[in-house]
Amino acid sequence: MTVGPTVAGGLKLVPETEHDWMLLIGIAGDSDSDLAGRLAGLMDEDSMWDEIVAPELAEEFSKQRITVVKEVMRAKEEEDEIHILKGSVDVWYGALNQARLALEDKYRFGAREDVDPKMLEDSSARAAYFRNNFYSHIQGLLLQYVMGD
Amino acid sequence: MNAVDAPAPETRARIKKKSDKPWQVVVLDDPVNLMEYVSRVLTNIFGFSREKAEELMMAVHQKGRAVVWSGNREKAEMYVNQLHSAQLHATLDKAE
């Protein structure tokens, strides 16, 4: 996959293999649909966060995942590039973040320098680790090239 | 029904003093959110300068938590809602 900034101030993703497409489609698959519930768990019961705020956040997070999958599927069907522009960058960043938060919750990678090499002997953990790093790298590029002032 | 004695004046004063304490918006560290993203979110939500946002972000990173705002509960909840929407780990605390 080729990834780079565009003159329009966006980021271009050019998948080249089936594996690249699967990697992008996997963003939604890696995401945890209960992020809103887990964030609500940080609040005290008096706030009624579960009932009042979490459902709205869950819907917002769901929209992010659906939008990204739809865009990837559209690009795949049309054999097109994916352009992430300012107008859609929050959705992409959020979907990638959801995937990373869910992977972290499942595998507990921690900071990159703290990763236990033994954990990576497991093939699914190793694959998840590389996907997590890929998502993080794309997020870094979004911050650098698209979300800047 | 049993009658409930009214609290002594000193107790009332202590209760009032405690309830007068402001609510704090606390951002918690997590190993996922990128440092630059955290700074950017703090700037966007609270209008902090870049320097102030980076200082608070570093406090979150190094100490595990940082109080980023304090005031009335309603506004504090609004800020936590915005932080959750940005997928940052945040909560409310009563000031000590």
PDB file of C-alpha atoms in Angstrom:
ATOM      1  CA  MET A   1       0.000   0.000   0.000  1.00  0.00           C
ATOM      2  CA  THR A   2       1.174   3.468  -0.814  1.00  0.00           C
ATOM      3  CA  VAL A   3       0.218   6.238   1.601  1.00  0.00           C
ATOM      4  CA  GLY A   4       1.031   9.899   1.169  1.00  0.00           C
ATOM      5  CA  PRO A   5      -0.155  13.487   1.460  1.00  0.00           C
ATOM      6  CA  THR A   6      -2.010  15.172  -1.381  1.00  0.00           C
ATOM      7  CA  VAL A   7      -1.828  18.743  -2.676  1.00  0.00           C
ATOM      8  CA  ALA A   8      -5.433  19.180  -1.515  1.00  0.00           C
ATOM      9  CA  GLY A   9      -4.279  18.824   2.088  1.00  0.00           C
ATOM     10  CA  GLY A  10      -5.493  15.280   2.472  1.00  0.00           C
ATOM     11  CA  LEU A  11      -4.007  11.823   2.758  1.00  0.00           C
ATOM     12  CA  LYS A  12      -4.162   9.282  -0.048  1.00  0.00           C
ATOM     13  CA  LEU A  13      -4.248   5.526   0.533  1.00  0.00           C
ATOM     14  CA  VAL A  14      -3.531   3.382  -2.494  1.00  0.00           C
ATOM     15  CA  PRO A  15      -4.096  -0.304  -1.709  1.00  0.00           C
ATOM     16  CA  GLU A  16      -2.187  -2.547  -4.082  1.00  0.00           C
ATOM     17  CA  THR A  17      -2.972  -6.074  -2.960  1.00  0.00           C
ATOM     18  CA  GLU A  18      -5.934  -7.986  -1.608  1.00  0.00           C
ATOM     19  CA  HIS A  19      -4.145  -8.045   1.736  1.00  0.00           C
ATOM     20  CA  ASP A  20      -4.074  -4.222   1.739  1.00  0.00           C
ATOM     21  CA  TRP A  21      -7.822  -4.116   1.196  1.00  0.00           C
ATOM     22  CA  MET A  22      -8.408  -6.650   3.955  1.00  0.00           C
ATOM     23  CA  LEU A  23      -6.257  -4.585   6.287  1.00  0.00           C
ATOM     24  CA  LEU A  24      -8.424  -1.515   5.687  1.00  0.00           C
ATOM     25  CA  ILE A  25     -11.704  -3.406   5.916  1.00  0.00           C
ATOM     26  CA  GLY A  26     -10.397  -4.855   9.181  1.00  0.00           C
ATOM     27  CA  ILE A  27     -10.428  -1.427  10.870  1.00  0.00           C
ATOM     28  CA  ALA A  28     -14.103  -1.898  11.684  1.00  0.00           C
ATOM     29  CA  GLY A  29     -13.633  -5.565  12.532  1.00  0.00           C
ATOM     30  CA  ASP A  30     -10.995  -4.734  15.113  1.00  0.00           C
ATOM     31  CA  SER A  31     -13.166  -2.090  16.739  1.00  0.00           C
ATOM     32  CA  ASP A  32     -15.053  -2.785  19.912  1.00  0.00           C
ATOM     33  CA  SER A  33     -18.682  -1.758  19.811  1.00  0.00           C
ATOM     34  CA  ASP A  34     -18.702  -1.202  23.585  1.00  0.00           C
ATOM     35  CA  LEU A  35     -16.218   1.661  23.768  1.00  0.00           C
ATOM     36  CA  ALA A  36     -18.983   4.054  24.854  1.00  0.00           C
ATOM     37  CA  GLY A  37     -19.920   1.658  27.662  1.00  0.00           C
ATOM     38  CA  ARG A  38     -16.324   1.356  28.815  1.00  0.00           C
ATOM     39  CA  LEU A  39     -15.933   5.146  28.884  1.00  0.00           C
ATOM     40  CA  ALA A  40     -19.186   5.352  30.860  1.00  0.00           C
ATOM     41  CA  GLY A  41     -17.597   2.983  33.366  1.00  0.00           C
ATOM     42  CA  LEU A  42     -15.204   5.793  34.316  1.00  0.00           C
ATOM     43  CA  MET A  43     -18.120   7.894  35.586  1.00  0.00           C
ATOM     44  CA  ASP A  44     -19.959   7.624  38.885  1.00  0.00           C
ATOM     45  CA  GLU A  45     -23.475   6.200  38.960  1.00  0.00           C
ATOM     46  CA  ASP A  46     -25.036   9.548  39.887  1.00  0.00           C
ATOM     47  CA  SER A  47     -24.181  10.914  36.485  1.00  0.00           C
ATOM     48  CA  MET A  48     -26.439   8.302  34.799  1.00  0.00           C
ATOM     49  CA  TRP A  49     -23.834   8.330  32.036  1.00  0.00           C
ATOM     50  CA  ASP A  50     -24.837   4.818  30.887  1.00  0.00           C
ATOM     51  CA  GLU A  51     -28.372   5.902  30.163  1.00  0.00           C
ATOM     52  CA  ILE A  52     -27.927   9.454  28.963  1.00  0.00           C
ATOM     53  CA  VAL A  53     -24.543   9.884  27.280  1.00  0.00           C
ATOM     54  CA  ALA A  54     -23.301   6.417  26.332  1.00  0.00           C
ATOM     55  CA  PRO A  55     -26.073   5.637  23.807  1.00  0.00           C
ATOM     56  CA  GLU A  56     -25.335   8.846  21.869  1.00  0.00           C
ATOM     57  CA  LEU A  57     -21.609   8.141  21.894  1.00  0.00           C
ATOM     58  CA  ALA A  58     -22.201   4.538  20.799  1.00  0.00           C
ATOM     59  CA  GLU A  59     -24.163   5.823  17.823  1.00  0.00           C
ATOM     60  CA  GLU A  60     -21.451   8.338  16.959  1.00  0.00           C
ATOM     61  CA  PHE A  61     -18.729   5.663  17.142  1.00  0.00           C
ATOM     62  CA  SER A  62     -20.838   3.251  15.093  1.00  0.00           C
ATOM     63  CA  LYS A  63     -21.253   5.889  12.362  1.00  0.00           C
ATOM     64  CA  GLN A  64     -17.470   6.286  12.214  1.00  0.00           C
ATOM     65  CA  ARG A  65     -16.945   2.550  11.666  1.00  0.00           C
ATOM     66  CA  ILE A  66     -19.715   2.276   9.086  1.00  0.00           C
ATOM     67  CA  THR A  67     -18.499   5.323   7.137  1.00  0.00           C
ATOM     68  CA  VAL A  68     -14.952   3.981   6.915  1.00  0.00           C
ATOM     69  CA  VAL A  69     -16.040   0.494   5.826  1.00  0.00           C
ATOM     70  CA  LYS A  70     -18.394   1.944   3.202  1.00  0.00           C
ATOM     71  CA  GLU A  71     -15.617   4.149   1.820  1.00  0.00           C
ATOM     72  CA  VAL A  72     -13.157   1.248   1.676  1.00  0.00           C
ATOM     73  CA  MET A  73     -15.741  -1.010  -0.005  1.00  0.00           C
ATOM     74  CA  ARG A  74     -16.608   1.707  -2.521  1.00  0.00           C
ATOM     75  CA  ALA A  75     -12.938   2.233  -3.379  1.00  0.00           C
ATOM     76  CA  LYS A  76     -12.387  -1.523  -3.681  1.00  0.00           C
ATOM     77  CA  GLU A  77     -15.349  -1.987  -6.013  1.00  0.00           C
ATOM     78  CA  GLU A  78     -14.309   0.954  -8.172  1.00  0.00           C
ATOM     79  CA  GLU A  79     -10.592   0.071  -7.924  1.00  0.00           C
ATOM     80  CA  ASP A  80     -10.094   3.612  -6.711  1.00  0.00           C
ATOM     81  CA  GLU A  81      -7.762   5.357  -4.296  1.00  0.00           C
ATOM     82  CA  ILE A  82      -8.976   6.465  -0.882  1.00  0.00           C
ATOM     83  CA  HIS A  83      -8.695  10.165  -0.131  1.00  0.00           C
ATOM     84  CA  ILE A  84      -9.058  11.338   3.448  1.00  0.00           C
ATOM     85  CA  LEU A  85      -9.753  15.054   3.439  1.00  0.00           C
ATOM     86  CA  LYS A  86     -10.305  17.522   6.290  1.00  0.00           C
ATOM     87  CA  GLY A  87     -14.057  16.973   6.144  1.00  0.00           C
ATOM     88  CA  SER A  88     -13.769  13.278   6.906  1.00  0.00           C
ATOM     89  CA  VAL A  89     -10.568  13.139   8.923  1.00  0.00           C
ATOM     90  CA  ASP A  90     -12.275  12.999  12.322  1.00  0.00           C
ATOM     91  CA  VAL A  91     -14.307   9.994  11.218  1.00  0.00           C
ATOM     92  CA  TRP A  92     -11.208   8.156   9.981  1.00  0.00           C
ATOM     93  CA  TYR A  93      -9.122   9.087  13.005  1.00  0.00           C
ATOM     94  CA  GLY A  94     -11.949   7.994  15.313  1.00  0.00           C
ATOM     95  CA  ALA A  95     -12.445   4.648  13.571  1.00  0.00           C
ATOM     96  CA  LEU A  96      -8.707   3.923  13.713  1.00  0.00           C
ATOM     97  CA  ASN A  97      -8.669   4.925  17.363  1.00  0.00           C
ATOM     98  CA  GLN A  98     -11.569   2.609  18.150  1.00  0.00           C
ATOM     99  CA  ALA A  99      -9.671  -0.259  16.550  1.00  0.00           C
ATOM    100  CA  ARG A 100      -6.531   0.539  18.546  1.00  0.00           C
ATOM    101  CA  LEU A 101      -8.416   0.944  21.835  1.00  0.00           C
ATOM    102  CA  ALA A 102     -10.096  -2.429  21.277  1.00  0.00           C
ATOM    103  CA  LEU A 103      -6.807  -4.153  20.390  1.00  0.00           C
ATOM    104  CA  GLU A 104      -5.169  -2.637  23.450  1.00  0.00           C
ATOM    105  CA  ASP A 105      -8.051  -3.784  25.619  1.00  0.00           C
ATOM    106  CA  LYS A 106      -7.729  -7.322  24.266  1.00  0.00           C
ATOM    107  CA  TYR A 107      -3.941  -7.741  24.076  1.00  0.00           C
ATOM    108  CA  ARG A 108      -2.547  -5.123  26.517  1.00  0.00           C
ATOM    109  CA  PHE A 109       0.380  -4.187  24.278  1.00  0.00           C
ATOM    110  CA  GLY A 110       1.071  -1.060  26.309  1.00  0.00           C
ATOM    111  CA  ALA A 111       3.643   1.406  25.036  1.00  0.00           C
ATOM    112  CA  ARG A 112       5.551   0.193  21.987  1.00  0.00           C
ATOM    113  CA  GLU A 113       8.846   0.002  23.893  1.00  0.00           C
ATOM    114  CA  ASP A 114       7.226  -2.116  26.615  1.00  0.00           C
ATOM    115  CA  VAL A 115       5.861  -4.897  24.411  1.00  0.00           C
ATOM    116  CA  ASP A 116       6.747  -8.325  25.711  1.00  0.00           C
ATOM    117  CA  PRO A 117       8.418 -10.266  22.857  1.00  0.00           C
ATOM    118  CA  LYS A 118       6.955 -13.510  24.266  1.00  0.00           C
ATOM    119  CA  MET A 119       3.465 -12.191  23.656  1.00  0.00           C
ATOM    120  CA  LEU A 120       4.294 -11.797  19.979  1.00  0.00           C
ATOM    121  CA  GLU A 121       5.083 -15.506  19.648  1.00  0.00           C
ATOM    122  CA  ASP A 122       1.331 -16.013  19.363  1.00  0.00           C
ATOM    123  CA  SER A 123       0.408 -15.479  15.704  1.00  0.00           C
ATOM    124  CA  SER A 124      -2.908 -13.705  16.327  1.00  0.00           C
ATOM    125  CA  ALA A 125      -1.290 -11.353  18.861  1.00  0.00           C
ATOM    126  CA  ARG A 126       1.568 -10.683  16.436  1.00  0.00           C
ATOM    127  CA  ALA A 127      -0.861  -9.922  13.590  1.00  0.00           C
ATOM    128  CA  ALA A 128      -2.865  -7.655  15.901  1.00  0.00           C
ATOM    129  CA  TYR A 129       0.335  -5.896  16.965  1.00  0.00           C
ATOM    130  CA  PHE A 130       1.268  -5.108  13.370  1.00  0.00           C
ATOM    131  CA  ARG A 131      -2.262  -3.936  12.560  1.00  0.00           C
ATOM    132  CA  ASN A 132      -2.144  -1.726  15.661  1.00  0.00           C
ATOM    133  CA  ASN A 133       1.144  -0.193  14.495  1.00  0.00           C
ATOM    134  CA  PHE A 134      -0.236   0.344  11.001  1.00  0.00           C
ATOM    135  CA  TYR A 135      -3.328   2.110  12.374  1.00  0.00           C
ATOM    136  CA  SER A 136      -1.130   4.219  14.642  1.00  0.00           C
ATOM    137  CA  HIS A 137       1.105   5.163  11.715  1.00  0.00           C
ATOM    138  CA  ILE A 138      -1.887   6.279   9.649  1.00  0.00           C
ATOM    139  CA  GLN A 139      -3.128   8.317  12.611  1.00  0.00           C
ATOM    140  CA  GLY A 140       0.271  10.005  12.852  1.00  0.00           C
ATOM    141  CA  LEU A 141       0.093  10.913   9.166  1.00  0.00           C
ATOM    142  CA  LEU A 142      -3.449  12.240   9.579  1.00  0.00           C
ATOM    143  CA  LEU A 143      -2.280  14.451  12.441  1.00  0.00           C
ATOM    144  CA  GLN A 144       0.709  15.646  10.453  1.00  0.00           C
ATOM    145  CA  TYR A 145      -0.877  16.275   7.077  1.00  0.00           C
ATOM    146  CA  VAL A 146      -4.632  16.610   7.477  1.00  0.00           C
ATOM    147  CA  MET A 147      -5.496  17.712  11.004  1.00  0.00           C
ATOM    148  CA  GLY A 148      -2.879  20.450  11.135  1.00  0.00           C
ATOM    149  CA  ASP A 149      -3.792  24.128  11.318  1.00  0.00           C
TER     150      ASP A 149
ATOM    151  CA  MET B   1     -41.542   7.637  61.298  1.00  0.00           C
ATOM    152  CA  ASN B   2     -38.523   8.582  63.356  1.00  0.00           C
ATOM    153  CA  ALA B   3     -37.668  12.199  63.705  1.00  0.00           C
ATOM    154  CA  VAL B   4     -34.285  13.088  62.247  1.00  0.00           C
ATOM    155  CA  ASP B   5     -32.258  15.553  64.169  1.00  0.00           C
ATOM    156  CA  ALA B   6     -30.955  18.494  62.177  1.00  0.00           C
ATOM    157  CA  PRO B   7     -27.164  18.458  61.864  1.00  0.00           C
ATOM    158  CA  ALA B   8     -25.209  20.554  64.301  1.00  0.00           C
ATOM    159  CA  PRO B   9     -24.093  23.950  62.950  1.00  0.00           C
ATOM    160  CA  GLU B  10     -20.479  22.777  62.572  1.00  0.00           C
ATOM    161  CA  THR B  11     -21.639  19.704  60.628  1.00  0.00           C
ATOM    162  CA  ARG B  12     -23.821  21.885  58.389  1.00  0.00           C
ATOM    163  CA  ALA B  13     -20.843  24.127  57.761  1.00  0.00           C
ATOM    164  CA  ARG B  14     -18.682  21.107  56.863  1.00  0.00           C
ATOM    165  CA  ILE B  15     -21.360  19.732  54.520  1.00  0.00           C
ATOM    166  CA  LYS B  16     -21.765  23.115  52.860  1.00  0.00           C
ATOM    167  CA  LYS B  17     -18.018  23.498  52.530  1.00  0.00           C
ATOM    168  CA  LYS B  18     -17.719  20.081  50.874  1.00  0.00           C
ATOM    169  CA  SER B  19     -20.609  20.659  48.469  1.00  0.00           C
ATOM    170  CA  ASP B  20     -19.129  24.015  47.514  1.00  0.00           C
ATOM    171  CA  LYS B  21     -15.969  22.339  46.245  1.00  0.00           C
ATOM    172  CA  PRO B  22     -15.754  22.537  42.486  1.00  0.00           C
ATOM    173  CA  TRP B  23     -15.927  19.529  40.219  1.00  0.00           C
ATOM    174  CA  GLN B  24     -12.771  18.605  38.377  1.00  0.00           C
ATOM    175  CA  VAL B  25     -12.467  17.260  34.860  1.00  0.00           C
ATOM    176  CA  VAL B  26      -9.717  14.642  34.987  1.00  0.00           C
ATOM    177  CA  VAL B  27      -8.013  13.175  31.920  1.00  0.00           C
ATOM    178  CA  LEU B  28      -6.523   9.726  32.472  1.00  0.00           C
ATOM    179  CA  ASP B  29      -3.534   8.233  30.706  1.00  0.00           C
ATOM    180  CA  ASP B  30      -3.945   5.402  28.228  1.00  0.00           C
ATOM    181  CA  PRO B  31      -1.385   3.718  25.983  1.00  0.00           C
ATOM    182  CA  VAL B  32      -3.364   4.321  22.784  1.00  0.00           C
ATOM    183  CA  ASN B  33      -4.106   7.993  22.273  1.00  0.00           C
ATOM    184  CA  LEU B  34      -1.203   9.756  20.581  1.00  0.00           C
ATOM    185  CA  MET B  35       0.355  12.597  22.539  1.00  0.00           C
ATOM    186  CA  GLU B  36      -0.135  15.146  19.794  1.00  0.00           C
ATOM    187  CA  TYR B  37      -3.778  14.121  19.485  1.00  0.00           C
ATOM    188  CA  VAL B  38      -4.350  14.609  23.219  1.00  0.00           C
ATOM    189  CA  SER B  39      -2.837  18.114  23.045  1.00  0.00           C
ATOM    190  CA  ARG B  40      -4.978  18.931  20.047  1.00  0.00           C
ATOM    191  CA  VAL B  41      -8.181  17.764  21.738  1.00  0.00           C
ATOM    192  CA  LEU B  42      -7.402  19.797  24.875  1.00  0.00           C
ATOM    193  CA  THR B  43      -6.798  22.874  22.727  1.00  0.00           C
ATOM    194  CA  ASN B  44     -10.001  22.380  20.740  1.00  0.00           C
ATOM    195  CA  ILE B  45     -12.253  21.740  23.735  1.00  0.00           C
ATOM    196  CA  PHE B  46     -10.856  24.126  26.337  1.00  0.00           C
ATOM    197  CA  GLY B  47      -9.209  26.719  24.114  1.00  0.00           C
ATOM    198  CA  PHE B  48      -5.826  26.223  25.788  1.00  0.00           C
ATOM    199  CA  SER B  49      -2.685  27.583  24.189  1.00  0.00           C
ATOM    200  CA  ARG B  50      -0.473  24.962  22.557  1.00  0.00           C
ATOM    201  CA  GLU B  51       2.014  25.285  25.461  1.00  0.00           C
ATOM    202  CA  LYS B  52      -0.651  24.817  28.123  1.00  0.00           C
ATOM    203  CA  ALA B  53      -2.184  21.852  26.294  1.00  0.00           C
ATOM    204  CA  GLU B  54       1.224  20.172  25.926  1.00  0.00           C
ATOM    205  CA  GLU B  55       2.001  20.769  29.603  1.00  0.00           C
ATOM    206  CA  LEU B  56      -1.273  19.087  30.630  1.00  0.00           C
ATOM    207  CA  MET B  57      -0.757  16.271  28.131  1.00  0.00           C
ATOM    208  CA  MET B  58       2.686  15.591  29.614  1.00  0.00           C
ATOM    209  CA  ALA B  59       1.185  15.594  33.124  1.00  0.00           C
ATOM    210  CA  VAL B  60      -1.352  12.975  31.982  1.00  0.00           C
ATOM    211  CA  HIS B  61       1.407  10.922  30.387  1.00  0.00           C
ATOM    212  CA  GLN B  62       3.841  11.100  33.317  1.00  0.00           C
ATOM    213  CA  LYS B  63       1.498  11.110  36.316  1.00  0.00           C
ATOM    214  CA  GLY B  64      -1.314   9.020  34.847  1.00  0.00           C
ATOM    215  CA  ARG B  65      -3.906  11.771  35.299  1.00  0.00           C
ATOM    216  CA  ALA B  66      -4.286  15.519  35.225  1.00  0.00           C
ATOM    217  CA  VAL B  67      -7.010  17.934  36.236  1.00  0.00           C
ATOM    218  CA  VAL B  68      -7.715  19.978  33.141  1.00  0.00           C
ATOM    219  CA  TRP B  69     -10.661  22.069  34.324  1.00  0.00           C
ATOM    220  CA  SER B  70     -12.678  22.721  37.452  1.00  0.00           C
ATOM    221  CA  GLY B  71     -16.025  24.380  38.059  1.00  0.00           C
ATOM    222  CA  ASN B  72     -19.696  23.498  38.277  1.00  0.00           C
ATOM    223  CA  ARG B  73     -20.882  19.953  37.655  1.00  0.00           C
ATOM    224  CA  GLU B  74     -23.051  20.694  34.637  1.00  0.00           C
ATOM    225  CA  LYS B  75     -20.235  22.268  32.658  1.00  0.00           C
ATOM    226  CA  ALA B  76     -17.744  19.658  33.847  1.00  0.00           C
ATOM    227  CA  GLU B  77     -20.044  16.913  32.524  1.00  0.00           C
ATOM    228  CA  MET B  78     -20.298  18.706  29.205  1.00  0.00           C
ATOM    229  CA  TYR B  79     -16.497  18.743  28.940  1.00  0.00           C
ATOM    230  CA  VAL B  80     -16.212  15.052  29.869  1.00  0.00           C
ATOM    231  CA  ASN B  81     -18.819  14.283  27.218  1.00  0.00           C
ATOM    232  CA  GLN B  82     -16.672  16.089  24.632  1.00  0.00           C
ATOM    233  CA  LEU B  83     -13.524  14.278  25.814  1.00  0.00           C
ATOM    234  CA  HIS B  84     -15.292  10.905  25.565  1.00  0.00           C
ATOM    235  CA  SER B  85     -16.499  11.834  22.111  1.00  0.00           C
ATOM    236  CA  ALA B  86     -12.819  12.330  21.203  1.00  0.00           C
ATOM    237  CA  GLN B  87     -12.203   8.892  22.792  1.00  0.00           C
ATOM    238  CA  LEU B  88     -10.024  10.187  25.609  1.00  0.00           C
ATOM    239  CA  HIS B  89     -10.334   8.532  29.008  1.00  0.00           C
ATOM    240  CA  ALA B  90     -11.800  11.165  31.293  1.00  0.00           C
ATOM    241  CA  THR B  91     -13.840  11.381  34.450  1.00  0.00           C
ATOM    242  CA  LEU B  92     -15.173  13.755  37.093  1.00  0.00           C
ATOM    243  CA  ASP B  93     -13.779  14.223  40.554  1.00  0.00           C
ATOM    244  CA  LYS B  94     -14.701  16.406  43.482  1.00  0.00           C
ATOM    245  CA  ALA B  95     -11.903  18.759  44.466  1.00  0.00           C
ATOM    246  CA  GLU B  96     -10.130  17.796  47.722  1.00  0.00           C
TER     247      GLU B  96
END
